[in-house]
Amino acid sequence: MSAAHLETLNDRQRAAVEHGVGLAEETIGGPLLIIAGAGSGKTNTLAHRVAHLIVNNADPRRILLMTFSRRAATEMARRVERICARVLGDKAGILTDALAWTGTFHGIGARILRDYAGEIGLDPQFTIHDREDSADLVNLVRHQLGFSKLESRFPAKGTCLSIYSRAVNAQAPLQDVLRASYPWAAGWEGQLRELFAAYVEAKQAQNVLDYDDLLLYWARTMSDPALADEIGGRWDHVLVDEYQDTNRLQATILTGLKPAGRGLTVVGDDAQAIYSFRAATVRNILDFPKEFSPAAEVVTLDRNYRSTQPILAAANGVIELARERFTKNLWTDRESAERPRLVTVRDEADQARFVAGEVLENCEKGMRLMEQAVLFRASHHSGPLEVELTRRNIPFKKFGGLRFLDSAHVKDVLAALRFAENPRDRVAGFRLMHLLPGIGPSTAGHVLDAMAESPDPMQALGDHPCPPRAAADWPEFVAVLRDLRSRAAGWPAEIGQVRAWYEPHLERLHEDFEMRRADLLQLEDIAASYSSRERFLTELTLDPPDATSGQAGVPLLDEDYLILSTIHSAKGQEWKSVFVLNVVDGCIPSDLGAGTSDEIEEERRLLYVAMTRAKDSLGLIVPQRFFTHGQPSTGDRHVYASRTRFIPATLLQFFERRSWPLAAAADGPEQQRRVRVDVGARMRAMWR
C-alpha cells in the first residue's frame, strides 16, 4: 500500500502513526503513548494514525476514538476521511462513515449503558441530568433529610455535588477528599455519606443518571469479566486524545477495555495537565509506561510548528523546573529576533492601558483583532481591561462564560422533552410545573408523588385533578406532554411543539424575550441534525454549544474582535500575539491553588500552556499592585506582589524586560524634571 499519505509527517510523527501497523493480520500492536508537545501536530498525528489503520485494512467499525468534546471527534473524523481519500479515493467516504465509535468518554459511556442496560439492571429509557439538574436533585434530597435546617451551616448543593463528583471520579475515599479539598466540610462526613446514599437512591427511583454515572456505571459494568471481555472485544483499536486530562475512573475503564494494552493508543502532554479541579490526574499519563510495562512504547513529538524559537526557549525554561515530567524540549525552525516581553506596570489600570495600546498598535501593523488574545488565570482578572477596551471602542469576545444549557429558557424546553422521555424525572417535572402560574412547590410535589406511585406516570398526570389556580394552563400542559410521550408529531417536530407551548410563558417570564426566542430557534436547527429525541437529549447535555444570549452585545456587531479568555478555556488554541495578565504570585500561581506541591506544579503547567499559545509575539504583564477579589477587607484591598516564582532570575535571560509607561526622562538628561522636594534629605535631618 502506498505511503504517500504519510509524506507530510516528520520522523517522530511517522513513527507514532506506523506503530504496530502492517504486522501479521492476527497481530495488533502493543500499547503506545504519544507525548505530544504544544504545537507539535498532535491532532494531525492522531488523525493520520486512524487513517493509516483504515488504509491498512483495519475495520473502521472496530475502532474506538475518544476525545474530550464531540466537536473534536467530528473534526477528527473529517481529517481521517481527507487523509484516506488520498489513498482510497471514492471508497474513503464509505469506510470513514463506518467509523461510528467516535466521541467523548461520557457520550460513548451513554451508548454502552443503553446497549447493556438489560444486563446491568438499568432501564434503557434513562435520562441524563446536567450539573445544574444534579445539584437541584441533591438539594431536594438535602432538604428531605433535614440538612437545610441544621443549626450550623451545611454545605450548599453545589458544594455537595462537587464533593460527590470528586470522590467518584478520583476513586478516592470521602474522608481523603474532604481532608485534601474541602477541609472546612470534614465535620459533616457522616451526613454527607447519608446524603450521597439518598441521592443515589433518588436517581435510581427516577431513572436518571448524572455525568459521573456515565463513567461510574461503565466502570462497574467492566468489573464483570464476561461483560468486560465482550465490551472490550468490540474494538481492535482504542485511541484516546488528551490523556493528561483523564481521571482515575477513565483510566480504570481503559484498563478494563484493554487489560494488556494491545491496540491501545493514548496521546497527550503531561506539561499541559491543568484540570485537577475536575479530578483529572497527571499520574495517568506519567504512569502509563509502568502500567503497561514492558510492552509500552513511548514516542515523543517535540518539533513545534506554532511558536518562534525565543518563545519556545522561554516556555521550555519554565517547564524544565517542573518536579516530574517526560523529558522534552520543544524546538522549531521558526527563528525570530523578538524575545517574549516581561512588562512591569504600576497597577491593573496601567496593565489595561498598556494591553489596549499594544492591541491597537498591532492592528496598525496589519494584525487582525481575532489574531490576538489576552489570557488570564481567573475570569474576574479581565474586569479593568474590559472597561478600557469598551472606552476605546475595541470590540472583544470573552470565553468561559454562560453555556447554552445554563440559559433558563433552554433548560425549560429541554425539561419538557426530558419529562416526556422519562416521566419519573422529578427534577424535570418540578421545573416544568413551576412555569405554570398558580403552581408552587407543594402542588408540584403532590402531582409528582402521584406519578411516582403509578405504573403509568403519564396516565396519572392526566387523571390528576386540575389545580384550581392553574385552571387556564393545566389542560394544555397535560395535552402537550401526552402528545410528546406518544411521539405523534415525530422528531424533530416535537421540539417545535414544545416551543409553541412555551413561548407565551417565555414572554411572561423574561423581558429579553426576542433574544431568548432566537436561542430556541437555534435549538430547533440543532435538533434537526439528530436522529432521535433520545440521541438529541443525550449528546446536547454532554456537549452543549454556545448561547447567542450568552455573548456580550458589542462583538456581535463587528466583524472582528479581540479574544479574552481564561487560560483553561484557551487550551488547544493559538494566536499570533498573546498577552498574559497578572503574571505575579497570588495570581499565577493563584493564592487559592498554592496549598500543596501538586497544586503548585499544576499552576506552573498553566503558565506554560498560556505561553505556548503564542505564535509570533508574547507579552507577560507584571503589575506591581493589584486589586484582590473575594478576600476579607484590608483597607483599599490592594496588594503588592512580585513576579511569579515560575520565572526566577535564572530565566530572565529569555525575556526582554521593560517597564511601562516609559520614564519621563526618556527625552534626554537635559529634559529631566527638577527635584521639587528632596525627601531623602528631610528624612536624614529628622534624626540629627
XYZ file of C-alpha atoms in Angstrom, residues 288-659:
372
model
C 1.325 4.765 31.577
C 4.705 3.198 30.710
C 4.841 1.481 34.114
C 1.163 0.417 33.925
C 1.772 -1.438 30.662
C 5.424 -2.396 31.200
C 7.368 -3.785 29.442
C 5.244 -3.675 26.267
C 4.535 0.081 26.253
C 6.288 2.218 23.683
C 6.692 5.993 24.097
C 7.059 8.329 21.105
C 7.779 11.997 21.830
C 6.749 14.756 19.426
C 8.923 17.753 20.235
C 9.022 19.710 16.981
C 6.780 22.745 17.381
C 5.050 24.184 14.294
C 3.404 27.108 16.102
C 5.771 29.367 18.013
C 9.058 31.133 17.337
C 12.262 29.791 18.894
C 12.563 32.612 21.506
C 9.037 31.895 22.764
C 9.811 28.180 22.978
C 13.098 28.838 24.791
C 11.251 30.782 27.491
C 8.454 28.192 27.757
C 10.969 25.336 27.918
C 12.779 27.182 30.690
C 9.581 27.434 32.737
C 8.599 23.770 32.376
C 12.150 22.441 32.871
C 11.835 23.456 36.526
C 8.884 21.079 36.989
C 9.353 18.448 39.655
C 8.388 15.480 37.433
C 7.835 15.279 33.693
C 8.613 13.442 30.477
C 11.839 14.973 29.195
C 11.307 17.001 26.044
C 12.421 20.388 24.800
C 10.286 21.882 22.089
C 12.180 23.163 19.076
C 11.302 24.860 15.824
C 12.935 26.239 12.729
C 10.906 29.461 13.104
C 13.679 31.866 14.056
C 12.971 35.377 15.331
C 14.874 38.223 16.950
C 11.894 39.124 19.152
C 12.053 37.677 22.655
C 8.960 37.381 24.859
C 8.435 40.608 26.812
C 8.204 40.771 30.587
C 6.465 44.098 31.169
C 6.271 45.687 34.608
C 3.377 48.100 35.147
C 2.225 50.019 38.189
C -1.262 48.531 38.631
C -4.185 46.883 36.829
C -5.291 50.193 35.314
C -1.887 50.638 33.672
C -1.964 46.978 32.655
C -5.263 47.571 30.853
C -3.982 50.733 29.149
C -0.779 49.014 28.049
C -2.551 45.991 26.562
C -5.177 48.101 24.787
C -2.439 50.298 23.295
C -0.422 47.287 22.118
C -3.512 45.693 20.572
C -4.240 48.864 18.584
C -0.595 49.153 17.522
C -0.692 45.568 16.264
C -3.811 46.446 14.263
C -1.971 49.361 12.667
C 0.687 46.876 11.557
C -1.954 44.744 9.826
C -2.772 42.188 12.508
C -6.489 41.472 12.937
C -8.058 41.618 16.396
C -9.012 37.927 16.094
C -5.327 37.092 15.722
C -4.673 38.498 19.203
C -5.666 37.148 22.612
C -5.481 38.241 26.224
C -5.291 35.361 28.706
C -5.791 35.353 32.464
C -5.875 32.914 35.382
C -9.392 33.790 36.600
C -12.345 35.328 34.812
C -12.536 38.424 37.039
C -8.921 39.388 36.205
C -10.107 40.913 32.910
C -12.507 43.423 34.530
C -10.352 46.586 34.247
C -9.293 45.601 30.726
C -12.918 45.163 29.611
C -13.655 48.715 30.792
C -10.636 50.082 28.915
C -11.495 48.181 25.725
C -15.063 49.467 25.860
C -13.822 53.023 26.413
C -11.554 52.750 23.362
C -14.264 51.095 21.254
C -12.263 47.883 20.797
C -14.749 45.009 20.338
C -13.988 41.819 22.245
C -15.399 38.386 22.944
C -14.820 36.652 26.249
C -14.615 32.885 26.553
C -15.542 30.874 29.616
C -18.956 32.479 30.167
C -22.538 31.273 30.009
C -23.112 27.901 28.365
C -26.110 27.248 26.159
C -27.664 24.792 28.598
C -27.181 27.160 31.532
C -29.746 29.517 29.996
C -33.055 29.240 31.851
C -35.198 29.240 28.689
C -33.204 26.458 27.027
C -33.342 24.381 30.202
C -37.127 24.853 30.292
C -37.591 23.453 26.780
C -35.212 20.563 27.424
C -37.039 19.812 30.684
C -40.267 19.311 28.702
C -38.548 16.889 26.325
C -36.814 15.046 29.190
C -40.018 14.749 31.209
C -41.834 13.301 28.194
C -38.960 10.874 27.648
C -38.861 9.859 31.327
C -41.940 10.891 33.391
C -40.172 9.781 36.575
C -37.544 12.510 36.176
C -38.592 14.553 39.190
C -36.230 17.479 38.577
C -37.513 17.983 35.019
C -41.132 17.712 36.169
C -40.598 20.113 39.039
C -39.016 22.717 36.758
C -41.746 22.359 34.164
C -44.689 22.708 36.554
C -43.191 25.819 38.136
C -43.599 27.541 34.751
C -47.381 27.465 35.186
C -48.872 30.409 37.078
C -50.507 29.227 40.292
C -48.397 26.087 40.796
C -45.913 26.148 43.638
C -43.613 23.552 45.227
C -46.385 21.899 47.255
C -48.757 21.357 44.316
C -45.939 20.182 42.035
C -44.783 17.778 44.759
C -48.269 16.229 45.097
C -48.547 15.703 41.334
C -45.082 14.152 41.087
C -45.768 11.887 44.077
C -48.893 10.583 42.341
C -46.947 9.946 39.148
C -44.157 8.155 41.033
C -46.644 5.784 42.686
C -48.396 4.873 39.426
C -47.315 2.131 36.997
C -48.281 4.587 34.212
C -46.974 8.024 35.286
C -48.376 9.873 32.259
C -51.832 8.403 32.845
C -51.575 9.516 36.479
C -50.759 13.050 35.290
C -53.857 13.097 33.096
C -56.056 11.731 35.888
C -54.817 14.208 38.476
C -57.373 16.897 39.329
C -56.668 20.240 37.692
C -55.065 22.583 40.250
C -57.636 25.396 40.717
C -55.101 28.218 40.463
C -53.700 26.798 37.213
C -57.026 26.070 35.518
C -56.202 28.190 32.449
C -52.906 26.448 31.647
C -53.176 22.913 33.037
C -55.175 21.192 30.229
C -52.780 22.363 27.503
C -49.788 21.385 29.668
C -51.096 17.811 30.049
C -52.067 17.562 26.372
C -48.617 18.641 25.166
C -46.854 16.136 27.412
C -49.166 13.310 26.301
C -48.506 14.137 22.641
C -44.772 14.201 23.266
C -44.922 10.901 25.118
C -46.838 9.270 22.245
C -44.328 10.664 19.719
C -47.268 11.507 17.460
C -45.576 14.531 15.872
C -42.294 12.707 15.267
C -38.758 14.062 15.631
C -37.697 16.877 15.272
C -41.207 18.357 15.029
C -41.643 17.649 18.749
C -39.290 20.452 19.707
C -41.339 22.933 17.670
C -44.397 21.669 19.514
C -42.706 22.410 22.854
C -41.580 25.866 21.697
C -45.100 26.798 20.583
C -46.456 25.817 24.015
C -43.601 27.521 25.875
C -43.400 30.891 24.084
C -46.290 32.577 25.980
C -44.569 31.619 29.251
C -41.221 32.839 27.881
C -42.699 36.253 27.072
C -44.307 36.456 30.511
C -41.143 35.476 32.402
C -38.368 37.314 30.521
C -38.020 40.906 29.346
C -35.431 39.975 26.688
C -37.990 37.679 25.075
C -36.829 38.106 21.468
C -33.178 37.285 22.181
C -34.157 34.170 24.122
C -36.569 33.147 21.386
C -33.625 33.289 18.961
C -31.860 30.725 21.136
C -34.885 28.431 20.912
C -34.987 28.729 17.127
C -31.285 27.877 17.119
C -32.097 24.882 19.318
C -34.606 23.680 16.709
C -31.962 23.942 13.993
C -29.570 21.923 16.136
C -32.271 19.317 16.832
C -32.776 18.661 13.127
C -29.286 17.149 12.889
C -30.095 14.381 15.386
C -31.826 11.142 14.503
C -33.984 10.887 17.626
C -35.115 12.718 20.746
C -33.097 10.387 22.961
C -29.907 10.982 20.944
C -30.510 14.741 20.961
C -31.014 14.926 24.732
C -28.005 12.742 25.455
C -25.498 14.454 23.201
C -26.674 18.019 23.800
C -26.437 17.513 27.543
C -22.935 16.070 27.272
C -21.554 18.578 24.753
C -23.524 21.855 24.649
C -22.953 24.646 22.103
C -22.552 28.332 22.943
C -25.546 30.576 23.521
C -26.200 33.701 21.436
C -27.685 35.383 24.501
C -24.613 34.451 26.489
C -22.356 36.730 24.468
C -21.749 40.418 25.011
C -23.643 42.592 22.544
C -20.702 44.562 21.139
C -18.708 41.760 19.445
C -21.751 40.542 17.518
C -21.962 43.945 15.807
C -18.407 43.847 14.477
C -16.723 41.509 12.000
C -13.505 41.487 14.052
C -12.970 41.282 17.798
C -10.242 40.714 20.354
C -10.234 37.384 22.202
C -10.342 37.443 26.006
C -10.062 34.033 27.634
C -9.175 32.214 30.788
C -6.076 30.071 30.306
C -8.147 26.928 30.860
C -10.510 27.905 28.013
C -7.562 28.778 25.753
C -6.039 25.301 25.833
C -5.700 23.939 22.305
C -5.949 27.407 20.723
C -3.298 29.648 19.146
C -2.921 33.323 18.186
C -0.239 35.451 16.552
C 0.002 37.744 19.567
C -0.756 36.759 23.164
C -0.799 38.852 26.337
C -0.962 37.184 29.759
C -2.304 39.310 32.615
C -1.194 39.359 36.267
C 1.920 37.193 35.994
C 2.559 37.599 39.719
C 2.492 35.393 42.782
C -1.062 35.363 44.046
C -2.463 35.115 40.525
C -0.064 32.676 38.814
C 0.154 30.679 40.984
C -3.250 31.545 42.342
C -3.281 32.129 46.088
C -6.121 29.579 46.168
C -4.103 26.992 44.237
C -0.832 27.073 46.115
C -1.553 24.804 49.043
C 0.349 21.659 48.047
C 3.315 20.874 45.839
C 0.988 19.140 43.332
C -1.124 22.295 43.107
C 1.973 24.428 42.600
C 3.118 22.142 39.781
C -0.251 22.444 38.062
C -0.059 26.239 38.286
C 3.380 26.048 36.631
C 1.853 23.997 33.811
C -0.906 26.589 33.499
C 1.639 29.334 32.785
C 3.364 27.027 30.283
C 0.046 26.459 28.478
C -0.551 30.224 28.310
C 2.924 30.916 26.904
C 2.712 28.210 24.251
C -0.493 29.695 22.756
C 1.606 32.461 21.134
C 2.877 32.135 17.573
C 4.874 35.346 16.971
C 4.591 37.664 19.961
C 4.216 37.055 23.712
C 3.805 39.621 26.473
C 3.695 38.716 30.166
C 2.398 41.602 32.269
C 3.549 42.084 35.867
C 1.513 44.677 37.799
C 3.238 45.718 40.999
C -0.081 46.410 42.682
C -3.397 44.695 42.038
C -6.886 44.504 43.429
C -7.932 41.417 45.423
C -11.335 39.849 44.848
C -13.404 37.920 47.370
C -10.911 38.488 50.197
C -11.626 39.949 53.631
C -11.498 43.747 53.626
C -7.977 45.053 54.214
C -8.072 48.794 53.712
C -8.215 49.508 49.984
C -7.975 45.750 49.245
C -4.929 46.217 47.026
C -1.875 44.044 47.493
C 1.717 44.285 46.294
C 3.214 41.253 44.637
C 6.377 40.101 42.983
C 6.927 38.454 39.632
C 5.690 34.870 39.543
C 8.004 32.349 41.173
C 7.866 30.341 37.921
C 10.181 32.905 36.267
C 13.151 33.091 38.646
C 16.209 35.218 37.939
C 17.893 32.348 36.068
C 15.207 32.530 33.355
C 15.280 36.305 32.802
C 17.823 35.790 30.001
C 14.958 34.513 27.827
C 12.907 37.702 28.132
C 13.054 41.321 27.088
C 12.400 43.263 30.288
C 10.759 46.655 30.239
C 8.610 48.967 32.320
